[in-house]
């Protein structure tokens, strides 16, 4: 059977380390035949990030692995989604290698200034959280859409369960992710006539560095351990476990492919049943 994404090229932001969702997404897309652009902070890593990004070497290793394992073309490019110059350099680099892109996965994300209630939240940290998670999606989509719009494509924005139901003491992130869901719907409406479908995914608890860090914060707060916090959390998940990045990758492949050809403007939960909506 042919691969679903052969001949297509995908840009995945925040995909520069093996422990993250972005890497798993990139591998799943490549396994279906898509060429891959790994875009991440790399050497421009933000010292304020609580969860460290991959190094330039790790990004290069990931590219080599994807080319070797999946026989597709791949490249790594440095990208800071909060910096328009960095985005313009990324677009130039991608355009030199690939004439068009058909798939954009806006996966980069981060939280700053947590845990804090709204009334104690540092203003700079609040703004930065919204800048990375929400404005980053706007900036990167805006910059890459001219490479997509002529022959159509799909955009998958990584929102979160937190964008639909409020987490405690992580308000800026929740507000940003809710904004990502609405931005997805706005873009889906505006771009449908151009053959670009836009959907969001809303992961719950997925085993990555970000998730471990959040459990670590909770463990400090409750004078507990990361393992105990994880076990408590699993009691609230009908499937009884934390999700895996590759499971998110499977959902992204579906949304990137023609298997979801009649879907746009949706925000799909992938939470092990932790979030159920009518
Ligand atoms: P992670 O922290 O392991 O990876 C995030 C990636 O984004 C890193 O590679 C980082 O370098 C990159 N990044 C951060 N700031 C950036 C910037 N300014 N420019 C470019 N890249 C930047 O996190 P994880 O868990 O892999 O998360 C991926 C996405 O999934 C994020 O959008 C996150 O908010 C979202 N998510 C994760 C959940 C989880 O349980 N792990 C749950 C819900 C949503």
Coordinates of C-alpha atoms and ligand atoms in Angstrom, one line a residue:
X1 CA 0.0 0.0 0.0
X2 CA 1.3 3.5 -0.8
X3 CA 2.3 5.9 1.9
X4 CA -0.4 8.5 2.7
X5 CA 1.9 11.6 2.6
X6 CA 4.4 10.7 -0.1
X7 CA 5.6 13.8 -2.0
X8 CA 4.4 16.2 0.7
X9 CA 6.6 18.4 2.9
X10 CA 5.9 19.1 6.5
X11 CA 7.3 21.8 8.8
X12 CA 7.1 20.8 12.5
X13 CA 7.9 23.6 15.0
X14 CA 9.4 22.6 18.4
X15 CA 10.6 19.2 17.0
X16 CA 14.2 19.5 17.9
X17 CA 14.5 16.9 20.7
X18 CA 13.7 13.3 20.9
X19 CA 11.7 13.5 24.2
X20 CA 9.1 15.9 22.8
X21 CA 5.8 15.5 21.0
X22 CA 7.2 17.4 18.0
X23 CA 9.9 14.7 17.3
X24 CA 7.2 11.9 17.5
X25 CA 5.0 13.9 15.1
X26 CA 7.9 14.4 12.7
X27 CA 8.8 10.7 12.7
X28 CA 5.1 9.6 12.1
X29 CA 4.8 12.0 9.2
X30 CA 8.1 10.8 7.7
X31 CA 7.0 7.2 8.1
X32 CA 4.0 8.1 5.9
X33 CA 6.4 9.5 3.3
X34 CA 6.5 13.2 4.1
X35 CA 9.7 15.3 3.8
X36 CA 10.4 16.9 7.1
X37 CA 11.6 20.3 8.3
X38 CA 12.6 20.2 12.0
X39 CA 12.3 23.8 13.3
X40 CA 13.4 24.6 16.8
X41 CA 15.3 27.0 19.0
X42 CA 18.5 24.9 18.8
X43 CA 21.5 27.1 19.6
X44 CA 19.2 30.1 20.2
X45 CA 17.7 28.3 23.2
X46 CA 15.9 30.6 25.6
X47 CA 17.6 30.6 29.1
X48 CA 14.2 31.3 30.7
X49 CA 12.7 28.0 29.4
X50 CA 12.1 25.6 32.3
X51 CA 12.3 22.6 30.0
X52 CA 15.4 22.6 27.8
X53 CA 15.3 22.3 24.1
X54 CA 17.4 20.0 21.9
X55 CA 20.9 21.2 20.9
X56 CA 22.0 21.9 17.4
X57 CA 23.7 18.5 17.4
X58 CA 20.5 16.7 18.5
X59 CA 18.5 18.4 15.7
X60 CA 21.2 17.3 13.2
X61 CA 21.0 13.7 14.6
X62 CA 17.2 13.7 14.2
X63 CA 17.5 14.8 10.6
X64 CA 20.0 12.0 9.9
X65 CA 17.8 9.5 11.6
X66 CA 14.7 10.5 9.7
X67 CA 16.5 10.4 6.3
X68 CA 18.0 7.0 7.1
X69 CA 14.9 5.4 8.5
X70 CA 12.2 6.7 6.2
X71 CA 14.0 7.5 2.9
X72 CA 12.6 11.1 2.8
X73 CA 14.3 14.5 2.5
X74 CA 14.8 16.3 5.8
X75 CA 16.4 19.4 7.2
X76 CA 16.8 21.2 10.5
X77 CA 16.4 25.0 10.8
X78 CA 16.7 27.3 13.8
X79 CA 13.5 29.0 14.7
X80 CA 12.3 31.2 17.5
X81 CA 8.5 31.6 17.0
X82 CA 8.5 34.9 19.0
X83 CA 11.0 36.5 16.5
X84 CA 9.8 37.6 13.1
X85 CA 13.4 37.9 11.7
X86 CA 14.1 34.3 12.8
X87 CA 10.8 33.2 11.2
X88 CA 11.8 35.0 7.9
X89 CA 15.2 33.2 7.9
X90 CA 13.4 29.9 8.5
X91 CA 11.1 30.5 5.5
X92 CA 14.0 31.5 3.3
X93 CA 15.9 28.3 4.3
X94 CA 12.8 26.1 3.7
X95 CA 12.0 27.8 0.3
X96 CA 15.6 27.1 -0.9
X97 CA 15.1 23.4 -0.3
X98 CA 11.4 22.8 -1.0
X99 CA 9.3 24.6 -3.5
X100 CA 6.1 24.2 -1.6
X101 CA 5.0 22.9 1.8
X102 CA 1.7 21.1 2.3
X103 CA 1.7 20.4 6.0
X104 CA 2.5 22.8 8.9
X105 CA 2.4 21.5 12.5
X106 CA 2.5 24.4 15.0
X107 CA 3.8 22.4 17.9
X108 CA 6.2 24.8 19.8
X109 CA 5.0 25.7 23.2
X110 CA 6.1 26.7 26.7
X111 CA 5.0 28.1 30.1
X112 CA 6.7 30.9 31.9
X113 CA 6.1 32.3 35.4
X114 CA 4.2 29.3 36.9
X115 CA 2.9 28.3 39.3
X116 CA 1.0 31.5 39.9
X117 CA -2.5 32.7 40.3
X118 CA -3.6 35.5 37.9
X119 CA -3.3 38.2 40.7
X120 CA 0.3 37.2 41.4
X121 CA 1.4 36.4 37.9
X122 CA 4.5 38.3 36.6
X123 CA 3.4 40.5 33.7
X124 CA 6.4 39.8 31.5
X125 CA 6.1 36.0 32.0
X126 CA 2.4 36.2 31.2
X127 CA 3.0 38.1 28.0
X128 CA 5.8 35.8 27.0
X129 CA 3.7 32.7 27.5
X130 CA 1.0 34.1 25.2
X131 CA 3.6 35.2 22.7
X132 CA 5.2 31.7 22.3
X133 CA 2.0 29.7 22.4
X134 CA -0.5 31.9 20.6
X135 CA 1.3 34.6 18.6
X136 CA 3.9 32.1 17.6
X137 CA 1.2 30.1 15.8
X138 CA -0.1 33.3 14.1
X139 CA 3.4 34.4 13.0
X140 CA 4.6 31.1 11.6
X141 CA 1.3 30.4 9.8
X142 CA 1.3 33.8 8.3
X143 CA 4.8 33.5 7.1
X144 CA 4.4 30.0 5.6
X145 CA 1.0 30.2 4.1
X146 CA 2.2 31.8 0.9
X147 CA 4.1 28.5 0.3
X148 CA 0.9 26.5 0.9
X149 CA -2.0 28.5 -0.4
X150 CA -1.6 27.8 -4.1
X151 CA -2.0 24.0 -4.0
X152 CA -3.6 23.6 -0.6
X153 CA -2.5 21.9 2.5
X154 CA -3.2 21.3 6.1
X155 CA -2.3 23.1 9.3
X156 CA -2.4 21.3 12.7
X157 CA -2.1 23.6 15.7
X158 CA -1.2 22.1 19.1
X159 CA -3.6 23.5 21.6
X160 CA -4.2 21.7 24.9
X161 CA -6.9 20.3 27.2
X162 CA -5.8 23.4 29.2
X163 CA -7.4 25.5 26.4
X164 CA -10.8 24.0 27.2
X165 CA -10.8 23.5 30.9
X166 CA -8.8 25.7 33.4
X167 CA -5.7 24.2 35.0
X168 CA -4.7 25.7 38.3
X169 CA -2.0 28.4 38.5
X170 CA -1.1 28.1 34.8
X171 CA -3.4 30.8 33.5
X172 CA -1.4 32.4 30.7
X173 CA -0.9 29.0 29.1
X174 CA -4.6 28.1 29.3
X175 CA -5.6 31.5 27.9
X176 CA -3.0 31.1 25.1
X177 CA -4.2 27.6 24.2
X178 CA -7.8 28.7 24.2
X179 CA -6.7 31.4 21.8
X180 CA -5.0 28.8 19.6
X181 CA -8.4 27.0 19.3
X182 CA -10.2 30.1 18.2
X183 CA -7.3 31.1 15.9
X184 CA -7.7 27.6 14.3
X185 CA -11.4 28.2 13.7
X186 CA -10.7 31.6 12.2
X187 CA -8.0 30.3 9.9
X188 CA -10.2 27.3 8.9
X189 CA -13.0 29.6 7.9
X190 CA -10.7 32.0 6.0
X191 CA -8.6 29.4 4.3
X192 CA -11.3 26.8 3.3
X193 CA -11.6 28.4 -0.1
X194 CA -7.9 28.1 -0.7
X195 CA -7.9 24.4 0.0
X196 CA -6.1 24.7 3.3
X197 CA -7.7 22.8 6.2
X198 CA -6.8 23.9 9.7
X199 CA -7.5 21.8 12.8
X200 CA -6.2 21.9 16.4
X201 CA -5.3 19.0 18.7
X202 CA -5.9 19.2 22.5
X203 CA -3.6 16.7 24.3
X204 CA -4.2 15.9 27.9
X205 CA -1.3 14.4 29.8
X206 CA 1.5 13.2 27.5
X207 CA 4.8 11.8 28.7
X208 CA 7.4 14.5 27.8
X209 CA 9.8 16.8 29.6
X210 CA 7.1 19.4 29.9
X211 CA 4.8 17.0 31.6
X212 CA 7.5 15.8 34.0
X213 CA 8.3 19.4 34.9
X214 CA 4.6 20.1 35.6
X215 CA 4.4 17.0 37.8
X216 CA 7.6 18.2 39.6
X217 CA 6.1 21.5 40.4
X218 CA 2.9 19.8 41.7
X219 CA 5.1 17.5 43.8
X220 CA 6.8 20.4 45.5
X221 CA 3.4 22.1 46.1
X222 CA 1.8 19.0 47.6
X223 CA 5.0 17.9 49.4
X224 CA 4.7 14.7 47.3
X225 CA 6.7 12.9 44.6
X226 CA 6.4 13.0 40.8
X227 CA 5.4 9.4 40.8
X228 CA 2.6 10.0 43.3
X229 CA 1.4 13.0 41.4
X230 CA 1.3 11.0 38.2
X231 CA -0.6 8.2 39.9
X232 CA -3.1 10.7 41.2
X233 CA -3.5 12.1 37.8
X234 CA -4.0 8.7 36.2
X235 CA -7.1 8.2 38.5
X236 CA -8.8 11.1 36.6
X237 CA -8.0 9.5 33.2
X238 CA -10.6 6.8 32.1
X239 CA -7.9 4.9 30.1
X240 CA -5.9 5.0 33.3
X241 CA -2.5 6.1 32.0
X242 CA -0.5 9.0 30.7
X243 CA -0.4 9.2 26.9
X244 CA 2.6 8.8 24.6
X245 CA 4.0 11.3 22.1
X246 CA 3.7 8.7 19.3
X247 CA -0.1 8.5 20.0
X248 CA -0.3 12.2 19.3
X249 CA 1.8 11.7 16.2
X250 CA -0.9 9.2 14.9
X251 CA -3.6 11.9 15.3
X252 CA -1.5 14.5 13.5
X253 CA -0.9 12.1 10.6
X254 CA -4.7 11.6 10.3
X255 CA -5.3 15.3 10.3
X256 CA -2.5 15.9 7.8
X257 CA -3.8 13.3 5.4
X258 CA -6.8 13.0 3.1
X259 CA -8.3 10.5 5.6
X260 CA -9.6 13.7 7.3
X261 CA -10.5 15.4 4.0
X262 CA -13.9 16.6 5.3
X263 CA -12.6 18.0 8.6
X264 CA -11.6 21.6 9.3
X265 CA -11.9 24.1 12.2
X266 CA -12.0 21.3 14.8
X267 CA -10.2 21.0 18.1
X268 CA -9.7 17.3 18.8
X269 CA -9.2 16.0 22.3
X270 CA -6.5 13.3 22.8
X271 CA -6.7 12.8 26.6
X272 CA -7.4 9.2 27.3
X273 CA -11.0 10.3 28.0
X274 CA -10.0 12.8 30.7
X275 CA -11.9 15.4 28.8
X276 CA -15.3 14.4 27.3
X277 CA -17.5 16.9 25.6
X278 CA -20.9 16.9 23.8
Ligands
LIG1 P1 8.5 20.2 25.3 O1 8.8 21.3 26.2 O2 9.1 18.9 25.6 O3 8.8 20.7 23.8 C1 8.4 22.0 23.4 C2 9.3 22.3 22.2 O4 9.0 23.7 21.8 C3 10.8 22.3 22.6 O5 11.5 21.6 21.6 C4 11.1 23.8 22.6 O6 12.5 24.0 22.2 C5 10.2 24.4 21.6 N1 10.0 25.8 21.8 C6 9.8 26.5 23.0 N2 9.8 27.8 22.8 C7 10.1 28.0 21.5 C8 10.2 29.1 20.6 N3 10.1 30.4 21.1 N4 10.5 29.0 19.3 C9 10.6 27.7 18.8 N5 10.5 26.6 19.5 C10 10.2 26.7 20.8 O7 6.9 20.0 25.3 P2 5.9 18.9 24.7 O8 5.3 18.3 25.8 O9 6.6 18.1 23.6 O10 4.9 19.9 24.0 C11 4.7 20.1 22.6 C12 3.4 20.9 22.4 O11 2.3 20.2 23.0 C13 3.4 22.2 23.1 O12 2.7 23.2 22.4 C14 2.7 22.0 24.4 O13 2.1 23.1 25.0 C15 1.6 21.0 23.9 N6 1.0 20.1 24.9 C16 1.7 19.2 25.6 C17 1.1 18.4 26.6 C18 1.9 17.4 27.4 O14 1.2 16.8 28.2 N7 3.1 17.1 27.2 C19 -0.3 18.6 26.9 C20 -1.0 19.6 26.1 C21 -0.3 20.3 25.1

